[in-house]
């Protein structure tokens, strides 16, 4: 581990040596700068049974020599990532998915804070995403969503699929009619044998459904709002076990 003092992010010349950067290179820096400034989660799905590495981009070198990401809260994920020659990261921002691969991860210390430095990505791509990777929830390991909202009674529904973007729920009855745009704060995703994951949800779409016994129900697709880094890691680990 090396002790590295990173340059001030405000002092940026956007020059690589004496050669001005191209518009494409400046655009790539701008994309990564935005991820860092907004504190968006960046995720690396590691090989095999290794846990998911979930972190945030801390610093982007204006001369395109390196980037720095925070350590994950999972020590095993950090160790696995540091042993790789090259890492593929992804971030979801609104309707966009941003991907970039960076080589030669190395643990460093900035002041008193440990972090990971990698070479500047050679390729950065962005595209509109269709959806997050979804995992169906099996009946033998059910998930429940317990929610409430201002002016809305207590809601309890089955979760039939889950992703890093949100959940699909099935509410018998329904006991409370959900509508697109409704915000459900402090919802609990519950699973036997696990601590609940606390999330905020926005209802995106709803529709009628029928249960296997013929009873009426309501389906709803909900997206996560302001998902914390810890919750992102927990949901990612859960998806990995369901996939």
Coordinates of C-alpha atoms in Angstrom, one line a residue:
X1 CA 0.0 0.0 0.0
X2 CA 1.5 3.4 -0.9
X3 CA 0.8 6.7 0.6
X4 CA -0.4 9.0 -2.1
X5 CA -1.4 12.7 -2.0
X6 CA -3.9 13.4 -4.7
X7 CA -4.0 16.7 -6.5
X8 CA -6.7 19.3 -5.8
X9 CA -9.7 18.5 -8.1
X10 CA -10.2 22.3 -8.6
X11 CA -6.7 22.7 -10.2
X12 CA -7.4 21.2 -13.6
X13 CA -5.5 22.0 -16.8
X14 CA -7.0 19.2 -18.9
X15 CA -3.7 18.8 -20.6
X16 CA -1.9 15.5 -21.1
X17 CA 1.7 16.7 -21.0
X18 CA 1.8 19.6 -23.4
X19 CA -0.8 18.1 -25.8
X20 CA -4.4 19.4 -25.5
X21 CA -7.0 16.7 -25.0
X22 CA -9.5 15.9 -27.7
X23 CA -13.2 16.6 -27.4
X24 CA -13.8 12.9 -26.9
X25 CA -11.2 12.7 -24.2
X26 CA -12.6 15.8 -22.4
X27 CA -16.1 14.3 -22.7
X28 CA -14.9 11.0 -21.1
X29 CA -13.4 13.0 -18.2
X30 CA -16.7 14.9 -17.8
X31 CA -18.7 11.7 -17.6
X32 CA -16.4 10.3 -14.8
X33 CA -16.3 13.7 -13.1
X34 CA -20.1 13.8 -13.0
X35 CA -20.2 10.3 -11.4
X36 CA -17.7 11.4 -8.7
X37 CA -19.4 14.8 -8.0
X38 CA -22.8 13.2 -7.7
X39 CA -21.6 10.4 -5.5
X40 CA -23.2 7.7 -7.8
X41 CA -22.6 4.1 -6.8
X42 CA -20.2 2.2 -9.1
X43 CA -20.4 -1.6 -9.1
X44 CA -18.0 -4.3 -10.3
X45 CA -19.5 -7.8 -10.6
X46 CA -16.5 -10.0 -9.7
X47 CA -15.9 -13.5 -11.0
X48 CA -17.2 -16.7 -9.5
X49 CA -18.7 -16.7 -6.0
X50 CA -16.9 -13.5 -5.0
X51 CA -19.2 -10.8 -3.5
X52 CA -20.1 -7.7 -5.5
X53 CA -17.8 -4.7 -5.2
X54 CA -19.9 -1.6 -4.6
X55 CA -18.2 1.8 -4.1
X56 CA -18.0 5.4 -5.3
X57 CA -15.7 7.2 -7.7
X58 CA -13.5 9.5 -5.6
X59 CA -11.2 11.2 -8.0
X60 CA -10.6 11.5 -11.8
X61 CA -7.1 12.6 -12.9
X62 CA -7.5 15.5 -15.4
X63 CA -4.4 14.2 -17.3
X64 CA -6.1 10.8 -17.8
X65 CA -3.4 8.9 -15.9
X66 CA -5.6 7.3 -13.2
X67 CA -8.8 7.2 -11.2
X68 CA -9.4 6.5 -7.6
X69 CA -12.4 4.7 -6.0
X70 CA -13.3 4.3 -2.4
X71 CA -12.9 0.9 -0.7
X72 CA -16.0 -1.2 -0.5
X73 CA -17.4 -2.0 2.9
X74 CA -16.8 -5.7 2.1
X75 CA -13.2 -6.7 2.8
X76 CA -13.5 -9.8 0.7
X77 CA -14.7 -7.8 -2.3
X78 CA -11.8 -5.4 -1.9
X79 CA -9.3 -8.3 -1.8
X80 CA -10.8 -10.0 -4.8
X81 CA -10.8 -6.8 -6.9
X82 CA -7.2 -5.9 -5.9
X83 CA -6.1 -9.3 -7.2
X84 CA -7.5 -8.7 -10.7
X85 CA -5.5 -7.3 -13.6
X86 CA -8.5 -5.4 -15.0
X87 CA -11.9 -4.5 -13.6
X88 CA -15.2 -3.7 -15.3
X89 CA -17.2 -1.1 -13.5
X90 CA -20.8 0.0 -14.2
X91 CA -23.0 2.8 -12.9
X92 CA -26.7 3.5 -13.4
X93 CA -27.7 7.1 -13.7
X94 CA -31.3 7.7 -14.5
X95 CA -32.0 6.0 -17.8
X96 CA -28.3 5.7 -18.6
X97 CA -25.9 2.9 -17.9
X98 CA -22.2 3.9 -17.9
X99 CA -19.4 1.2 -18.1
X100 CA -15.7 1.6 -18.0
X101 CA -12.8 -0.9 -17.5
X102 CA -9.7 0.1 -15.6
X103 CA -6.5 -1.9 -15.1
X104 CA -3.9 -2.4 -12.3
X105 CA -5.9 -1.8 -9.1
X106 CA -3.6 -0.8 -6.2
X107 CA -4.6 0.1 -2.7
X108 CA -3.3 3.5 -1.6
X109 CA -3.7 5.9 1.3
X110 CA -4.9 9.5 0.8
X111 CA -4.1 11.3 4.0
X112 CA -5.6 8.8 6.5
X113 CA -8.2 7.2 4.2
X114 CA -7.6 4.0 2.3
X115 CA -8.7 3.9 -1.4
X116 CA -8.0 2.0 -4.6
X117 CA -6.2 3.6 -7.6
X118 CA -6.5 2.2 -11.1
X119 CA -5.2 3.2 -14.5
X120 CA -7.5 5.7 -16.4
X121 CA -10.1 3.7 -18.4
X122 CA -9.2 3.2 -22.0
X123 CA -12.8 2.9 -23.0
X124 CA -15.8 4.5 -21.5
X125 CA -19.3 3.7 -22.9
X126 CA -22.7 5.0 -22.0
X127 CA -26.1 3.8 -23.3
X128 CA -29.7 3.9 -22.4
X129 CA -30.5 0.9 -20.4
X130 CA -33.6 -1.3 -20.9
X131 CA -33.6 -2.6 -17.3
X132 CA -31.4 -3.8 -14.5
X133 CA -30.5 -7.4 -14.2
X134 CA -33.5 -8.9 -12.5
X135 CA -33.8 -11.9 -10.2
X136 CA -37.1 -13.7 -9.8
X137 CA -38.0 -14.5 -6.3
X138 CA -38.7 -18.2 -5.7
X139 CA -41.7 -19.3 -3.7
X140 CA -39.5 -21.3 -1.3
X141 CA -37.7 -18.2 -0.3
X142 CA -40.3 -15.5 -0.3
X143 CA -39.7 -11.7 0.0
X144 CA -42.2 -9.3 1.4
X145 CA -42.5 -5.5 1.0
X146 CA -44.0 -3.7 4.0
X147 CA -44.6 -0.1 3.2
X148 CA -46.5 3.0 4.2
X149 CA -46.8 6.5 2.8
X150 CA -48.3 9.8 3.9
X151 CA -52.1 9.5 3.6
X152 CA -51.8 5.8 2.7
X153 CA -52.6 2.9 5.0
X154 CA -50.2 0.0 5.8
X155 CA -49.3 -2.0 2.7
X156 CA -47.9 -5.6 2.7
X157 CA -47.2 -7.2 -0.7
X158 CA -45.2 -10.1 -2.1
X159 CA -42.1 -9.3 -4.2
X160 CA -41.9 -11.3 -7.4
X161 CA -38.7 -9.8 -8.8
X162 CA -35.9 -7.6 -7.6
X163 CA -33.0 -5.7 -9.2
X164 CA -30.7 -2.9 -8.3
X165 CA -33.2 -0.6 -9.9
X166 CA -36.3 -1.6 -8.0
X167 CA -38.9 -4.3 -7.3
X168 CA -42.0 -5.8 -8.7
X169 CA -44.7 -6.4 -6.1
X170 CA -48.0 -8.3 -6.0
X171 CA -50.6 -7.1 -3.6
X172 CA -53.6 -9.3 -2.9
X173 CA -56.9 -7.5 -2.8
X174 CA -55.5 -4.9 -3.1
X175 CA -55.8 -3.6 0.4
X176 CA -54.5 -0.2 -0.8
X177 CA -54.8 1.0 -4.5
X178 CA -51.3 2.1 -5.7
X179 CA -50.9 4.8 -8.3
X180 CA -48.0 5.8 -10.5
X181 CA -46.0 8.6 -8.9
X182 CA -46.8 7.5 -5.4
X183 CA -43.8 7.6 -3.1
X184 CA -43.5 5.0 -0.3
X185 CA -40.8 6.0 2.3
X186 CA -39.1 3.8 4.8
X187 CA -40.3 0.5 3.2
X188 CA -38.9 -2.8 4.5
X189 CA -37.8 -5.6 2.3
X190 CA -38.2 -8.6 4.5
X191 CA -36.8 -12.1 4.2
X192 CA -36.7 -14.9 6.8
X193 CA -33.4 -15.1 8.5
X194 CA -32.1 -11.7 7.3
X195 CA -32.3 -8.2 8.6
X196 CA -34.8 -6.0 6.7
X197 CA -33.5 -3.7 4.0
X198 CA -34.9 -0.2 4.4
X199 CA -35.6 1.6 1.1
X200 CA -37.7 4.4 -0.4
X201 CA -39.8 3.5 -3.4
X202 CA -41.6 5.3 -6.2
X203 CA -44.5 3.5 -7.9
X204 CA -43.8 3.6 -11.7
X205 CA -46.7 1.6 -13.1
X206 CA -49.6 -0.6 -11.8
X207 CA -52.0 -3.1 -13.3
X208 CA -54.6 -5.8 -12.3
X209 CA -53.5 -9.4 -11.7
X210 CA -55.0 -12.6 -10.5
X211 CA -53.6 -15.0 -7.9
X212 CA -53.4 -18.8 -8.5
X213 CA -56.6 -19.3 -6.5
X214 CA -58.5 -16.8 -8.7
X215 CA -58.5 -13.9 -6.2
X216 CA -57.9 -10.4 -7.6
X217 CA -54.6 -8.6 -7.0
X218 CA -52.6 -5.6 -8.1
X219 CA -49.2 -5.7 -9.7
X220 CA -46.9 -2.7 -9.4
X221 CA -43.4 -1.8 -10.6
X222 CA -41.5 0.4 -8.1
X223 CA -38.0 2.0 -8.4
X224 CA -35.6 2.7 -5.6
X225 CA -35.1 6.3 -4.6
X226 CA -31.8 7.5 -3.1
X227 CA -30.6 3.9 -2.5
X228 CA -27.8 3.9 0.1
X229 CA -24.5 2.2 -0.6
X230 CA -25.1 -0.3 2.1
X231 CA -28.6 -1.2 0.8
X232 CA -27.1 -1.4 -2.8
X233 CA -24.6 -4.0 -1.5
X234 CA -27.2 -6.0 0.4
X235 CA -29.6 -6.1 -2.6
X236 CA -26.7 -7.0 -5.0
X237 CA -25.7 -9.9 -2.7
X238 CA -29.3 -11.1 -2.6
X239 CA -29.6 -10.9 -6.4
X240 CA -26.4 -12.9 -6.8
X241 CA -27.9 -15.7 -4.6
X242 CA -31.2 -15.7 -6.5
X243 CA -29.6 -15.7 -10.0

